[in-house]
PDB file of C-alpha atoms in Angstrom:
ATOM      1  CA  MET A   1      14.283  -9.489  13.062  1.00 35.00           C
ATOM      2  CA  ALA A   2      12.111 -10.227  15.860  1.00 33.00           C
ATOM      3  CA  GLN A   3       9.265 -12.811  15.367  1.00 33.00           C
ATOM      4  CA  CYS A   4       5.817 -10.940  15.125  1.00 34.00           C
ATOM      5  CA  ASP A   5       3.077 -11.525  17.711  1.00 35.00           C
ATOM      6  CA  THR A   6      -0.068 -11.744  15.611  1.00 35.00           C
ATOM      7  CA  GLU A   7      -2.145 -11.722  18.790  1.00 38.00           C
ATOM      8  CA  SER A   8      -1.130  -8.251  19.854  1.00 37.00           C
ATOM      9  CA  LEU A   9      -0.726  -6.566  16.337  1.00 39.00           C
ATOM     10  CA  SER A  10      -3.623  -5.285  14.377  1.00 44.00           C
ATOM     11  CA  LEU A  11      -1.305  -4.737  11.473  1.00 50.00           C
ATOM     12  CA  THR A  12      -1.248  -8.325  10.629  1.00 50.00           C
ATOM     13  CA  PHE A  13      -4.143 -10.552  10.345  1.00 52.00           C
ATOM     14  CA  SER A  14      -7.908 -10.410  11.154  1.00 59.00           C
ATOM     15  CA  ASP A  15      -9.103 -12.637  13.921  1.00 58.00           C
ATOM     16  CA  GLU A  16     -10.685 -15.096  11.328  1.00 56.00           C
ATOM     17  CA  GLN A  17      -7.500 -15.279   9.623  1.00 55.00           C
ATOM     18  CA  ARG A  18      -5.601 -15.883  12.857  1.00 54.00           C
ATOM     19  CA  ALA A  19      -7.868 -18.642  13.798  1.00 50.00           C
ATOM     20  CA  LEU A  20      -7.479 -20.324  10.452  1.00 49.00           C
ATOM     21  CA  TYR A  21      -3.898 -19.944  10.235  1.00 50.00           C
ATOM     22  CA  SER A  22      -3.331 -21.186  13.712  1.00 52.00           C
ATOM     23  CA  SER A  23      -5.222 -24.492  12.997  1.00 47.00           C
ATOM     24  CA  THR A  24      -3.182 -25.255   9.830  1.00 48.00           C
ATOM     25  CA  LEU A  25       0.422 -26.145   8.851  1.00 46.00           C
ATOM     26  CA  THR A  26       0.453 -23.467   6.432  1.00 53.00           C
ATOM     27  CA  ALA A  27       0.591 -20.696   8.974  1.00 56.00           C
ATOM     28  CA  PRO A  28       2.189 -17.499   7.712  1.00 59.00           C
ATOM     29  CA  LEU A  29       5.557 -16.430   9.234  1.00 70.00           C
ATOM     30  CA  ASN A  30       5.995 -12.883  10.000  1.00 78.00           C
ATOM     31  CA  ARG A  31       9.076 -10.885  11.022  1.00 85.00           C
ATOM     32  CA  HIS A  32       9.728  -7.142  11.645  1.00 86.00           C
ATOM     33  CA  ASN A  33      12.363  -5.003  12.899  1.00 89.00           C
ATOM     34  CA  ASN A  34      12.668  -3.668  16.479  1.00 91.00           C
ATOM     35  CA  GLU A  35      10.702  -0.449  15.559  1.00 91.00           C
ATOM     36  CA  LYS A  36       8.221  -2.381  13.523  1.00 91.00           C
ATOM     37  CA  THR A  37       8.659  -0.091  10.616  1.00 93.00           C
ATOM     38  CA  PHE A  38       9.746  -2.991   8.322  1.00 94.00           C
ATOM     39  CA  LEU A  39       7.859  -6.288   8.151  1.00 92.00           C
ATOM     40  CA  ILE A  40       7.933  -9.360   5.787  1.00 90.00           C
ATOM     41  CA  TRP A  41       4.842 -11.601   5.653  1.00 88.00           C
ATOM     42  CA  VAL A  42       5.729 -15.071   4.312  1.00 84.00           C
ATOM     43  CA  ASN A  43       2.794 -17.264   2.865  1.00 80.00           C
ATOM     44  CA  GLU A  44      -0.045 -14.842   3.473  1.00 76.00           C
ATOM     45  CA  GLU A  45      -1.611 -13.686   0.084  1.00 78.00           C
ATOM     46  CA  ASP A  46       1.441 -13.800  -1.805  1.00 77.00           C
ATOM     47  CA  HIS A  47       4.695 -15.790  -0.963  1.00 78.00           C
ATOM     48  CA  THR A  48       6.312 -12.889   0.387  1.00 82.00           C
ATOM     49  CA  ARG A  49       4.951  -9.319   1.255  1.00 86.00           C
ATOM     50  CA  VAL A  50       7.562  -6.842   2.223  1.00 89.00           C
ATOM     51  CA  ILE A  51       5.981  -3.876   4.138  1.00 91.00           C
ATOM     52  CA  SER A  52       7.659  -0.535   5.136  1.00 94.00           C
ATOM     53  CA  MET A  53       5.552   1.932   7.235  1.00 94.00           C
ATOM     54  CA  GLU A  54       5.891   4.672   9.906  1.00 93.00           C
ATOM     55  CA  LYS A  55       3.586   7.399  11.367  1.00 93.00           C
ATOM     56  CA  GLY A  56       4.109  10.923   9.911  1.00 91.00           C
ATOM     57  CA  GLY A  57       4.456  12.139   6.275  1.00 88.00           C
ATOM     58  CA  ASN A  58       8.114  11.117   5.255  1.00 92.00           C
ATOM     59  CA  MET A  59       7.326   9.127   2.433  1.00 93.00           C
ATOM     60  CA  LYS A  60      10.892   9.243   1.101  1.00 95.00           C
ATOM     61  CA  ARG A  61      12.086   7.651   4.253  1.00 96.00           C
ATOM     62  CA  VAL A  62       9.524   4.878   3.972  1.00 96.00           C
ATOM     63  CA  PHE A  63      10.500   4.024   0.333  1.00 96.00           C
ATOM     64  CA  GLU A  64      13.975   4.190   0.899  1.00 96.00           C
ATOM     65  CA  ARG A  65      13.687   1.568   3.827  1.00 96.00           C
ATOM     66  CA  PHE A  66      11.226  -0.585   1.521  1.00 95.00           C
ATOM     67  CA  CYS A  67      13.985  -0.589  -1.353  1.00 96.00           C
ATOM     68  CA  ARG A  68      16.872  -1.321   1.128  1.00 95.00           C
ATOM     69  CA  GLY A  69      14.879  -4.308   2.723  1.00 93.00           C
ATOM     70  CA  LEU A  70      13.608  -5.599  -0.567  1.00 93.00           C
ATOM     71  CA  LYS A  71      17.260  -5.794  -1.803  1.00 94.00           C
ATOM     72  CA  GLN A  72      18.324  -7.692   1.275  1.00 93.00           C
ATOM     73  CA  VAL A  73      15.469  -9.993   0.788  1.00 90.00           C
ATOM     74  CA  GLU A  74      16.114 -10.519  -2.970  1.00 92.00           C
ATOM     75  CA  HIS A  75      19.899 -11.001  -2.196  1.00 95.00           C
ATOM     76  CA  LEU A  76      19.075 -13.721   0.358  1.00 92.00           C
ATOM     77  CA  ILE A  77      16.688 -15.540  -2.164  1.00 91.00           C
ATOM     78  CA  GLN A  78      19.460 -15.155  -4.718  1.00 95.00           C
ATOM     79  CA  GLU A  79      22.004 -16.802  -2.408  1.00 96.00           C
ATOM     80  CA  ARG A  80      19.946 -19.865  -2.423  1.00 96.00           C
ATOM     81  CA  GLY A  81      19.549 -20.089  -6.082  1.00 96.00           C
ATOM     82  CA  TRP A  82      16.036 -18.653  -6.314  1.00 93.00           C
ATOM     83  CA  GLU A  83      14.675 -15.665  -7.927  1.00 91.00           C
ATOM     84  CA  PHE A  84      11.231 -13.764  -7.942  1.00 89.00           C
ATOM     85  CA  MET A  85       9.166 -14.608 -10.877  1.00 90.00           C
ATOM     86  CA  TRP A  86       9.416 -11.728 -13.451  1.00 91.00           C
ATOM     87  CA  ASN A  87       8.258 -11.274 -16.887  1.00 93.00           C
ATOM     88  CA  GLU A  88       9.491  -8.545 -19.452  1.00 91.00           C
ATOM     89  CA  ARG A  89       5.967  -7.461 -20.357  1.00 90.00           C
ATOM     90  CA  LEU A  90       4.077  -7.998 -17.070  1.00 91.00           C
ATOM     91  CA  GLY A  91       6.865  -7.316 -14.500  1.00 92.00           C
ATOM     92  CA  TYR A  92       6.701  -9.342 -11.276  1.00 90.00           C
ATOM     93  CA  ILE A  93       4.226 -12.173 -11.224  1.00 90.00           C
ATOM     94  CA  LEU A  94       2.183 -12.346  -7.996  1.00 88.00           C
ATOM     95  CA  THR A  95      -0.679 -14.511  -6.753  1.00 87.00           C
ATOM     96  CA  CYS A  96      -3.450 -11.631  -7.411  1.00 86.00           C
ATOM     97  CA  PRO A  97      -3.486 -10.262 -10.882  1.00 87.00           C
ATOM     98  CA  SER A  98      -4.207  -6.789  -9.833  1.00 86.00           C
ATOM     99  CA  ASN A  99      -0.651  -6.971  -8.383  1.00 87.00           C
ATOM    100  CA  LEU A 100       1.215  -7.683 -11.721  1.00 89.00           C
ATOM    101  CA  GLY A 101       3.845  -5.293 -12.612  1.00 92.00           C
ATOM    102  CA  THR A 102       5.780  -3.730  -9.575  1.00 92.00           C
ATOM    103  CA  GLY A 103       3.512  -5.078  -6.881  1.00 92.00           C
ATOM    104  CA  LEU A 104       3.870  -1.955  -5.021  1.00 93.00           C
ATOM    105  CA  ARG A 105       0.923  -0.482  -3.189  1.00 93.00           C
ATOM    106  CA  ALA A 106       1.972   2.767  -1.600  1.00 95.00           C
ATOM    107  CA  GLY A 107      -0.543   3.969   0.929  1.00 94.00           C
ATOM    108  CA  VAL A 108      -1.061   7.019   3.154  1.00 94.00           C
ATOM    109  CA  HIS A 109      -3.529   7.172   6.034  1.00 94.00           C
ATOM    110  CA  VAL A 110      -5.304  10.621   5.577  1.00 96.00           C
ATOM    111  CA  ARG A 111      -8.418  12.211   7.465  1.00 96.00           C
ATOM    112  CA  LEU A 112     -10.717  13.819   4.661  1.00 97.00           C
ATOM    113  CA  PRO A 113     -14.077  14.525   6.596  1.00 97.00           C
ATOM    114  CA  LYS A 114     -15.374  17.121   4.178  1.00 98.00           C
ATOM    115  CA  LEU A 115     -13.883  15.717   0.870  1.00 98.00           C
ATOM    116  CA  SER A 116     -15.129  12.023   1.681  1.00 97.00           C
ATOM    117  CA  LYS A 117     -18.554  13.322   1.757  1.00 97.00           C
ATOM    118  CA  ASP A 118     -18.325  15.238  -1.494  1.00 98.00           C
ATOM    119  CA  PRO A 119     -19.948  13.561  -4.410  1.00 98.00           C
ATOM    120  CA  ARG A 120     -16.882  14.399  -6.579  1.00 98.00           C
ATOM    121  CA  PHE A 121     -14.716  12.283  -4.223  1.00 98.00           C
ATOM    122  CA  SER A 122     -14.850   9.061  -6.168  1.00 97.00           C
ATOM    123  CA  LYS A 123     -14.189  11.017  -9.475  1.00 98.00           C
ATOM    124  CA  ILE A 124     -11.051  12.736  -8.095  1.00 98.00           C
ATOM    125  CA  LEU A 125      -9.756   9.692  -6.901  1.00 98.00           C
ATOM    126  CA  ASP A 126     -10.498   7.892 -10.183  1.00 98.00           C
ATOM    127  CA  ASN A 127      -8.742  10.614 -12.237  1.00 98.00           C
ATOM    128  CA  LEU A 128      -5.800  10.594 -10.112  1.00 98.00           C
ATOM    129  CA  ARG A 129      -5.515   6.907 -10.409  1.00 97.00           C
ATOM    130  CA  LEU A 130      -5.932   6.530  -6.468  1.00 98.00           C
ATOM    131  CA  GLN A 131      -8.035   4.000  -4.562  1.00 96.00           C
ATOM    132  CA  LYS A 132      -9.431   4.289  -1.084  1.00 95.00           C
ATOM    133  CA  ARG A 133      -9.739   1.652   1.614  1.00 93.00           C
ATOM    134  CA  GLY A 134     -10.475   1.759   5.350  1.00 91.00           C
ATOM    135  CA  THR A 135      -7.530   1.886   7.699  1.00 88.00           C
ATOM    136  CA  GLY A 136      -7.928  -1.846   8.370  1.00 83.00           C
ATOM    137  CA  GLY A 137      -7.213  -2.725   4.890  1.00 75.00           C
ATOM    138  CA  VAL A 138      -9.020  -3.938   1.704  1.00 76.00           C
ATOM    139  CA  ASP A 139     -12.761  -4.241   2.249  1.00 79.00           C
ATOM    140  CA  THR A 140     -12.825  -2.289   5.604  1.00 83.00           C
ATOM    141  CA  ALA A 141     -14.792   0.832   6.263  1.00 82.00           C
ATOM    142  CA  ALA A 142     -13.110   4.185   7.003  1.00 82.00           C
ATOM    143  CA  THR A 143     -12.702   4.991  10.705  1.00 83.00           C
ATOM    144  CA  GLY A 144     -13.444   8.531  11.539  1.00 86.00           C
ATOM    145  CA  ASP A 145     -13.280   9.793   8.112  1.00 93.00           C
ATOM    146  CA  THR A 146      -9.762   8.469   7.735  1.00 95.00           C
ATOM    147  CA  PHE A 147      -8.838   6.557   4.690  1.00 95.00           C
ATOM    148  CA  ASP A 148      -6.024   4.565   3.420  1.00 95.00           C
ATOM    149  CA  ILE A 149      -5.346   6.211  -0.021  1.00 97.00           C
ATOM    150  CA  SER A 150      -2.978   4.455  -2.159  1.00 96.00           C
ATOM    151  CA  ASN A 151      -2.113   3.747  -6.086  1.00 96.00           C
ATOM    152  CA  ASN A 152      -4.710   1.958  -8.093  1.00 95.00           C
ATOM    153  CA  ASP A 153      -2.191   0.788 -10.624  1.00 94.00           C
ATOM    154  CA  ARG A 154       0.759  -1.499 -10.279  1.00 93.00           C
ATOM    155  CA  LEU A 155       1.498  -2.108 -13.823  1.00 92.00           C
ATOM    156  CA  GLY A 156       2.805   0.347 -16.518  1.00 90.00           C
ATOM    157  CA  LYS A 157       4.779   2.724 -13.937  1.00 93.00           C
ATOM    158  CA  SER A 158       7.846   2.340 -11.997  1.00 94.00           C
ATOM    159  CA  GLU A 159       7.957   2.149  -8.263  1.00 95.00           C
ATOM    160  CA  VAL A 160       9.212   5.608  -8.023  1.00 96.00           C
ATOM    161  CA  GLU A 161       6.511   7.017 -10.379  1.00 96.00           C
ATOM    162  CA  LEU A 162       3.789   5.292  -8.090  1.00 96.00           C
ATOM    163  CA  VAL A 163       5.111   6.523  -5.015  1.00 96.00           C
ATOM    164  CA  GLN A 164       5.257  10.182  -6.476  1.00 96.00           C
ATOM    165  CA  LEU A 165       1.779   9.673  -7.959  1.00 97.00           C
ATOM    166  CA  VAL A 166       0.569   8.927  -4.320  1.00 97.00           C
ATOM    167  CA  VAL A 167       2.385  11.871  -2.941  1.00 96.00           C
ATOM    168  CA  ASP A 168       0.978  14.327  -5.488  1.00 97.00           C
ATOM    169  CA  GLY A 169      -2.607  12.941  -5.267  1.00 98.00           C
ATOM    170  CA  VAL A 170      -2.541  12.858  -1.397  1.00 97.00           C
ATOM    171  CA  ASN A 171      -1.231  16.573  -1.567  1.00 97.00           C
ATOM    172  CA  TYR A 172      -4.307  17.395  -3.953  1.00 98.00           C
ATOM    173  CA  LEU A 173      -6.625  15.775  -1.807  1.00 98.00           C
ATOM    174  CA  VAL A 174      -5.443  17.516   1.308  1.00 98.00           C
ATOM    175  CA  GLU A 175      -5.763  20.911  -0.541  1.00 98.00           C
ATOM    176  CA  CYS A 176      -9.209  20.009  -1.554  1.00 98.00           C
ATOM    177  CA  GLU A 177     -10.049  19.269   2.037  1.00 98.00           C
ATOM    178  CA  LYS A 178      -8.667  22.744   3.069  1.00 98.00           C
ATOM    179  CA  ARG A 179     -10.696  24.309   0.395  1.00 98.00           C
ATOM    180  CA  LEU A 180     -13.883  22.891   1.460  1.00 98.00           C
ATOM    181  CA  GLU A 181     -13.196  23.786   5.103  1.00 98.00           C
ATOM    182  CA  LYS A 182     -13.229  27.242   3.835  1.00 98.00           C
ATOM    183  CA  ASN A 183     -16.478  26.845   1.846  1.00 98.00           C
ATOM    184  CA  GLN A 184     -14.340  27.177  -1.298  1.00 98.00           C
ATOM    185  CA  ASP A 185     -15.133  25.187  -4.550  1.00 97.00           C
ATOM    186  CA  ILE A 186     -12.837  22.214  -5.727  1.00 98.00           C
ATOM    187  CA  LYS A 187     -12.065  20.888  -9.302  1.00 97.00           C
ATOM    188  CA  VAL A 188     -11.997  17.427 -10.423  1.00 97.00           C
ATOM    189  CA  PRO A 189      -8.477  17.265 -11.937  1.00 96.00           C
ATOM    190  CA  ALA A 190      -7.891  16.079 -15.457  1.00 95.00           C
ATOM    191  CA  PRO A 191      -7.388  12.149 -15.675  1.00 95.00           C
ATOM    192  CA  ILE A 192      -3.888  11.009 -15.264  1.00 91.00           C
ATOM    193  CA  ALA A 193      -2.898   8.283 -17.877  1.00 85.00           C
ATOM    194  CA  GLN A 194      -2.745   4.896 -16.634  1.00 77.00           C
ATOM    195  CA  PHE A 195       0.286   3.715 -18.770  1.00 69.00           C
ATOM    196  CA  ARG A 196       3.572   5.417 -19.794  1.00 61.00           C
ATOM    197  CA  LYS A 197       3.202   6.727 -23.407  1.00 49.00           C
TER     198      LYS A 197
END
């Protein structure tokens, strides 16, 4: 893997974070493959953040790459006699409590100019167990009506279930957007259960 150039990549850290990290001994280490579709951040928010991404809509390929890469990372950690912190009830133990469980956030950038202005947008997201962020990450505004739509939960569902929830949810949002473009009504879906029964 090549070392990540944080000065030229907007997909890593903000200017403030880069300035802070460059002045400390705890600067995060970033690695990525040549295509920049698989990245590992070490010592950012969590000890290790594994990222798989690409343009287009092939979530299956992105998820498969994530799983392969995570298995390799886990294997390397186990070779050294270590393991990720894991609890039978809570799943993976991460720095931020909101990431307990799978720790998986599957996100899709999608442009929703009509739906994002509809007063039902937030309720639709809530009922689909989805959240919206700006394309620059947490606490950023949407750019040109494009949002990063991702799973709200990390706990109570498997990684596969969470990715499928995002795929189904984004498909529903796109369908709503198409209906609004045609001046047709949309419906707020029934709430999805947060945890498995």
